[in-house]
Coordinates of C-alpha atoms and ligand atoms in Angstrom, one line a residue:
X28 CA 173.6 46.4 97.0
X29 CA 177.1 48.3 97.5
X30 CA 180.0 45.4 98.1
X31 CA 182.8 47.0 100.9
X32 CA 185.9 45.5 101.5
X33 CA 187.3 46.4 105.6
X34 CA 191.2 45.3 106.2
X35 CA 191.7 44.8 110.0
X36 CA 188.0 43.7 110.5
X37 CA 189.1 42.0 113.5
X38 CA 190.0 45.5 115.3
X39 CA 188.2 48.5 117.1
X40 CA 187.6 50.6 114.2
X41 CA 186.9 46.9 111.3
X42 CA 184.3 45.4 114.2
X43 CA 182.4 48.5 114.5
X44 CA 182.7 49.6 110.9
X45 CA 181.4 46.1 109.6
X46 CA 178.8 46.9 111.7
X47 CA 177.0 49.7 111.0
X48 CA 177.1 49.0 106.8
X49 CA 175.5 45.7 107.6
X50 CA 172.6 48.4 108.8
X51 CA 173.4 50.4 105.8
X52 CA 172.7 47.0 103.4
X53 CA 176.4 46.9 102.1
X54 CA 177.8 42.8 101.8
X55 CA 180.7 43.7 103.6
X56 CA 184.0 41.1 103.4
X57 CA 186.6 40.9 106.0
X58 CA 190.4 40.9 105.2
X59 CA 192.4 39.2 107.6
X60 CA 195.7 38.1 108.4
X61 CA 197.0 35.3 106.6
X62 CA 198.6 32.7 109.3
X63 CA 197.9 34.0 111.8
X64 CA 195.2 32.7 114.4
X65 CA 191.5 34.0 114.1
X66 CA 190.6 36.4 116.9
X67 CA 187.1 37.3 116.1
X68 CA 186.6 38.4 119.9
X69 CA 185.0 41.9 118.5
X70 CA 182.5 40.6 116.0
X71 CA 181.8 37.4 118.4
X72 CA 180.8 40.7 120.5
X73 CA 179.0 42.9 118.4
X74 CA 177.3 39.6 117.1
X75 CA 177.9 39.8 113.3
X76 CA 180.5 37.2 112.8
X77 CA 177.9 35.2 110.5
X78 CA 177.0 38.5 108.5
X79 CA 180.5 38.8 107.5
X80 CA 182.4 37.2 105.4
X81 CA 185.6 36.7 105.9
X82 CA 188.6 36.0 103.9
X83 CA 192.6 35.2 104.5
X84 CA 194.9 37.1 102.9
X85 CA 198.8 38.7 102.5
X86 CA 198.1 42.6 102.2
X87 CA 201.4 42.8 101.2
X88 CA 200.9 40.4 98.1
X89 CA 200.1 42.0 95.1
X90 CA 198.6 39.3 93.3
X91 CA 196.6 38.0 96.1
X92 CA 195.3 41.6 96.3
X93 CA 194.2 41.6 93.1
X94 CA 192.7 38.4 93.0
X95 CA 190.6 39.2 95.8
X96 CA 189.3 42.7 93.9
X97 CA 188.8 40.6 91.0
X98 CA 186.3 38.9 92.2
X99 CA 184.6 40.9 95.0
X100 CA 184.2 44.1 92.8
X101 CA 183.9 46.3 95.8
X102 CA 182.1 49.4 95.9
X103 CA 184.4 51.0 98.8
X104 CA 187.7 49.7 100.6
X105 CA 188.0 50.8 104.0
X106 CA 192.0 50.1 104.7
X107 CA 192.2 49.8 108.7
X108 CA 194.7 47.3 108.7
X109 CA 198.1 48.2 110.9
X110 CA 200.5 48.0 113.6
X111 CA 198.5 50.0 115.5
X112 CA 200.4 50.5 118.6
X113 CA 202.9 54.1 119.0
X114 CA 204.6 51.7 122.0
X115 CA 205.0 48.8 120.2
X116 CA 206.4 50.3 116.7
X117 CA 209.1 51.6 119.0
X118 CA 209.9 47.6 119.4
X119 CA 209.0 46.5 116.0
X120 CA 210.2 50.5 113.6
X121 CA 211.4 48.0 111.0
X122 CA 208.2 45.8 110.3
X123 CA 205.8 48.8 111.7
X124 CA 207.2 50.8 108.6
X125 CA 207.0 48.3 106.0
X126 CA 203.4 46.9 106.9
X127 CA 202.0 49.4 107.7
X128 CA 203.8 51.5 103.9
X129 CA 204.1 48.8 101.7
X130 CA 200.2 46.7 102.4
X131 CA 198.8 50.6 101.2
X132 CA 201.4 50.9 98.2
X133 CA 199.8 47.3 97.4
X134 CA 196.3 48.1 97.8
X135 CA 196.3 51.4 96.0
X136 CA 198.0 50.0 93.1
X137 CA 196.1 46.4 92.7
X138 CA 192.8 49.1 92.8
X139 CA 194.8 50.9 90.1
X140 CA 195.1 48.4 87.7
X141 CA 191.9 46.1 88.4
X142 CA 189.5 48.0 90.1
X143 CA 189.5 51.9 89.6
X144 CA 186.0 52.6 90.6
X145 CA 186.4 51.6 93.6
X146 CA 186.7 54.1 96.6
X147 CA 189.6 54.1 98.9
X148 CA 189.5 55.2 102.9
X149 CA 193.5 55.4 104.2
X150 CA 193.0 54.6 108.3
X151 CA 195.5 58.0 109.0
X152 CA 196.2 59.6 112.6
X153 CA 197.0 62.4 114.8
X154 CA 200.4 60.9 115.2
X155 CA 201.8 62.1 111.7
X156 CA 201.8 65.8 113.3
X157 CA 204.2 64.8 115.8
X158 CA 205.1 67.6 118.5
X159 CA 203.5 71.2 117.7
X160 CA 203.5 74.0 120.0
X161 CA 201.0 74.6 121.9
X162 CA 200.0 78.1 120.4
X163 CA 199.4 76.2 117.2
X164 CA 197.1 74.0 118.6
X165 CA 194.2 72.9 117.7
X166 CA 196.0 71.2 114.9
X167 CA 194.0 71.7 110.7
X168 CA 193.9 69.4 108.0
X169 CA 196.8 72.6 106.8
X170 CA 199.0 71.4 109.1
X171 CA 202.2 70.2 108.5
X172 CA 203.4 66.2 109.6
X173 CA 206.6 65.8 111.4
X174 CA 205.9 62.0 112.8
X175 CA 207.8 61.4 116.1
X176 CA 207.6 57.9 116.4
X177 CA 208.4 55.4 113.9
X178 CA 203.8 54.3 113.8
X179 CA 203.8 58.3 113.2
X180 CA 206.2 58.0 109.8
X181 CA 204.2 54.7 108.8
X182 CA 201.2 56.9 108.7
X183 CA 202.7 59.7 106.8
X184 CA 204.7 57.8 104.3
X185 CA 201.0 55.6 103.5
X186 CA 199.1 59.0 103.8
X187 CA 200.7 60.7 100.9
X188 CA 201.2 57.3 99.4
X189 CA 196.9 57.5 99.3
X190 CA 197.0 61.0 98.1
X191 CA 199.1 60.8 95.4
X192 CA 197.1 58.3 93.9
X193 CA 194.5 60.3 94.1
X194 CA 195.8 63.6 92.3
X195 CA 198.3 61.5 90.1
X196 CA 196.0 58.8 89.2
X197 CA 192.6 60.2 89.5
X198 CA 191.7 57.2 91.9
X199 CA 188.9 58.0 94.4
X200 CA 191.1 57.7 97.9
X201 CA 190.8 59.5 101.0
X202 CA 192.1 59.7 104.5
X203 CA 190.6 60.0 107.8
X204 CA 193.2 61.9 110.3
X205 CA 192.1 60.2 113.5
X206 CA 193.3 61.2 117.0
X207 CA 192.4 58.8 119.9
X208 CA 189.4 57.1 120.0
X209 CA 188.5 54.4 122.2
X210 CA 185.9 52.0 123.3
X211 CA 185.7 48.2 125.2
X212 CA 186.5 46.6 122.2
X213 CA 190.5 48.5 122.2
X214 CA 192.4 46.6 122.2
X215 CA 193.8 45.8 126.1
X216 CA 196.8 47.2 126.2
X217 CA 196.5 51.1 124.8
X218 CA 196.4 53.2 127.8
X219 CA 192.9 54.3 127.9
X220 CA 191.3 50.3 127.8
X221 CA 194.0 49.8 130.4
X222 CA 193.0 52.6 133.3
X223 CA 188.9 51.8 132.5
X224 CA 189.7 47.9 132.8
X225 CA 191.9 48.1 135.7
X226 CA 189.5 50.8 137.4
X227 CA 186.8 48.3 137.4
X228 CA 188.4 45.5 138.6
X229 CA 189.7 47.5 141.6
X230 CA 186.4 48.5 142.2
X231 CA 185.7 44.9 141.9
X232 CA 188.8 44.2 145.2
X233 CA 190.1 41.6 141.8
X234 CA 192.7 44.8 141.1
X235 CA 195.1 46.4 143.8
X236 CA 196.9 49.2 141.6
X237 CA 196.9 51.0 138.8
X238 CA 200.5 51.5 137.0
X239 CA 201.1 54.2 134.5
X240 CA 204.2 56.2 132.7
X241 CA 203.9 59.9 131.9
X242 CA 200.2 60.6 133.1
X243 CA 201.1 64.6 132.5
X244 CA 200.4 64.1 128.2
X245 CA 197.2 66.5 126.8
X246 CA 195.5 64.0 124.5
X247 CA 191.9 65.0 122.0
X248 CA 190.1 61.6 122.9
X249 CA 186.5 60.5 121.2
X250 CA 184.3 58.1 120.9
X251 CA 185.2 54.7 118.7
X252 CA 181.3 54.1 117.6
X253 CA 181.0 57.6 116.4
X254 CA 184.2 58.1 114.2
X255 CA 183.4 55.2 112.0
X256 CA 180.3 57.1 111.2
X257 CA 182.6 59.6 109.9
X258 CA 184.6 56.8 107.5
X259 CA 181.7 56.4 105.9
X260 CA 180.5 59.8 105.9
X261 CA 183.7 60.3 103.6
X262 CA 183.5 57.7 101.6
X263 CA 180.2 59.8 100.0
X264 CA 182.0 62.7 99.0
X265 CA 182.0 63.2 95.7
X266 CA 185.1 64.8 95.6
X267 CA 187.2 62.7 97.9
X268 CA 189.1 64.3 100.7
X269 CA 190.8 64.3 104.1
X270 CA 190.0 65.1 107.2
X271 CA 190.6 65.6 110.7
X272 CA 187.8 63.4 113.1
X273 CA 188.5 64.4 116.5
X274 CA 186.5 65.6 119.7
X275 CA 188.0 69.0 119.5
X276 CA 188.6 68.7 123.5
X277 CA 192.0 68.6 125.3
X278 CA 192.2 66.4 128.5
X279 CA 195.1 65.8 129.8
X280 CA 195.6 61.9 130.9
X281 CA 195.9 62.3 134.7
X282 CA 192.5 63.9 134.6
X283 CA 190.9 61.3 132.5
X284 CA 191.9 59.0 135.4
X285 CA 190.4 61.2 137.8
X286 CA 187.5 61.3 136.5
X287 CA 187.3 57.5 135.6
X288 CA 187.7 56.8 139.0
X289 CA 185.7 58.6 140.6
X290 CA 182.6 57.4 137.7
X291 CA 183.4 54.6 140.4
X292 CA 183.3 56.2 143.3
X293 CA 187.3 55.2 144.2
X294 CA 189.8 58.1 144.9
X295 CA 192.7 57.9 141.9
X296 CA 196.0 58.9 144.2
X297 CA 195.5 55.8 146.4
X298 CA 195.8 53.2 143.2
X299 CA 197.7 55.1 140.6
X300 CA 201.8 54.1 140.4
X301 CA 204.3 56.0 137.9
X302 CA 206.4 53.0 136.1
X303 CA 209.2 54.1 134.6
X304 CA 209.4 51.2 132.0
X305 CA 205.9 53.3 130.5
X306 CA 207.8 56.1 129.5
X307 CA 208.3 56.3 126.0
X308 CA 211.8 57.3 123.8
X309 CA 210.3 60.1 122.6
X310 CA 206.5 61.8 123.6
X311 CA 203.8 63.8 122.0
X312 CA 203.5 66.5 125.3
X313 CA 200.0 68.2 124.3
X314 CA 197.9 67.7 120.7
X315 CA 194.5 68.3 119.8
X316 CA 192.5 68.9 117.1
X317 CA 189.7 71.3 115.2
X318 CA 187.2 69.5 113.5
X319 CA 185.3 71.4 112.4
X320 CA 186.0 70.8 108.3
X321 CA 184.3 67.3 109.1
X322 CA 181.3 68.5 110.7
X323 CA 180.6 71.5 108.3
X324 CA 180.8 69.3 105.0
X325 CA 180.2 65.9 105.9
X326 CA 177.6 66.7 108.2
X327 CA 179.3 64.4 111.0
X328 CA 178.3 65.4 114.7
X329 CA 180.3 65.1 117.6
X330 CA 179.1 66.3 120.4
X331 CA 180.4 64.5 123.7
X332 CA 182.2 66.2 126.4
X333 CA 185.0 64.1 128.1
X334 CA 182.5 63.3 131.1
X335 CA 180.3 62.2 128.7
X336 CA 183.4 59.6 127.2
X337 CA 184.1 58.5 129.8
X338 CA 180.6 57.3 131.0
X339 CA 179.8 55.1 127.9
X340 CA 183.3 54.0 128.3
X341 CA 183.2 52.9 131.9
X342 CA 179.4 51.6 131.3
X343 CA 180.6 49.7 127.9
X344 CA 183.3 48.1 129.8
X345 CA 181.2 47.0 132.0
X346 CA 179.4 45.5 129.7
X347 CA 181.5 44.3 127.9
X348 CA 183.3 42.3 131.1
X349 CA 179.9 41.1 131.5
X350 CA 179.6 39.5 128.1
X351 CA 183.4 37.6 128.5
X352 CA 182.0 36.1 131.6
X353 CA 179.3 34.9 130.2
X354 CA 181.7 33.0 127.3
X355 CA 183.9 31.0 129.8
Ligands
NAP130 P1 193.3 47.6 116.1 O1 192.4 47.7 116.9 O2 194.5 47.7 116.6 O3 192.9 47.0 114.7 C1 193.4 46.1 114.1 C2 193.6 45.3 112.7 O4 194.7 45.2 112.2 C3 193.4 44.5 113.3 O5 192.3 44.3 112.7 C4 194.6 43.7 113.2 O6 194.7 42.5 112.6 C5 195.6 44.0 111.8 N1 196.3 43.9 111.3 C6 197.8 44.3 112.0 N2 198.9 44.0 111.4 C7 198.1 43.1 110.4 C8 199.0 42.3 109.4 N3 200.0 42.3 109.0 N4 198.1 42.0 107.8 C9 196.4 41.7 108.4 N5 195.9 42.4 109.2 C10 197.4 43.6 110.0 O7 193.5 49.2 115.6 P2 192.2 50.4 115.9 O8 191.8 51.4 116.9 O9 191.5 49.4 115.1 O10 192.6 51.5 114.6 C11 191.9 51.2 113.4 C12 193.0 51.8 112.0 O11 193.3 53.4 112.7 C13 195.1 51.3 112.1 O12 195.2 51.5 111.4 C14 195.2 52.9 113.1 O13 196.1 52.6 113.2 C15 194.7 53.7 113.0 N6 194.5 54.7 113.5 C16 193.8 54.4 115.3 C17 193.6 55.5 116.1 C18 192.8 54.9 117.6 O14 192.7 55.9 118.7 N7 192.1 53.9 117.3 C19 193.7 56.5 115.9 C20 194.8 57.4 114.4 C21 194.5 56.0 113.7 P3 194.7 40.7 114.5 O15 193.6 41.5 114.9 O16 194.6 40.0 113.7 O17 195.8 41.8 114.5

């Protein structure tokens, strides 16, 4: 039985990845932040909380990480733990940079010293690329980074650390450069989750309006349960490398909102309000990627249109909200 470590197991991707690895007969060890209330709602919703081993650890403490590696002897280590919100990173730049980079250094150095056979996956982000002229899109793996947020900068640093440990120390590491991917398990403050939940609540008569910041941004949104499959595939390669994982489809936030409301037989303009406090200091206007390398080399399949994605997200959110009601 293969053993996989997942840091950030309580988050969106951690929960879906744990479910996928359990199906593949892995023993899954999930790492939880030290000294925080345990929030296992996503693992509970997927019905897997009792099937994974949960372990408290401070990922900034090298001795703890080394001990954990020595005790678990993992085949694969998926590092998904991060302060993952661009918006939050502008309010907490120092904490974001410190955790998102130093924890990765601690994990890589601990693997090098204690468990060099362990394969390591780093959750990199499209936010590392920053603003690119529209004529240079779609983004490919070869593009240079020019991040425009503390989050993007922290992810770029962690990305290069991971590449450096592969090149300099010959560890088996890889980075998945993921574009925005969504599901009912996204934390509530992320914009797509907020839009879908609000639209359902408006439809049910429980909410009157939806406040958003800049809706002209164009993004490449994908479906999280399919994106975790790409993470696993990346870790099975003989020659570890870094891949863009994205839908490849540019969609404006404004049209995403329209599609969600239309799916619920609502007219979005009647409910949409602009909240200037939600505008960012610096915003990426348009960003989308090219997933052809991942599809060709990893055999990863992703064929959802934006319409398919909206359909799945609305259906999933309704299911999740019904489950939440039952749990109360
Ligand atoms: P998420 O739902 O926000 O989950 C983040 C996880 O990190 C949570 O389990 C969280 O634990 C944990 N974490 C946060 N601070 C921590 C700390 N100080 N110590 C230990 N654990 C900590 O994020 P996600 O959407 O699953 O994303 C997974 C990874 O992919 C993240 O690294 C993210 O930056 C990256 N990524 C995500 C996307 C996307 O669109 N979702 C795109 C590109 C890259 P708590 O719940 O206890 O806070």
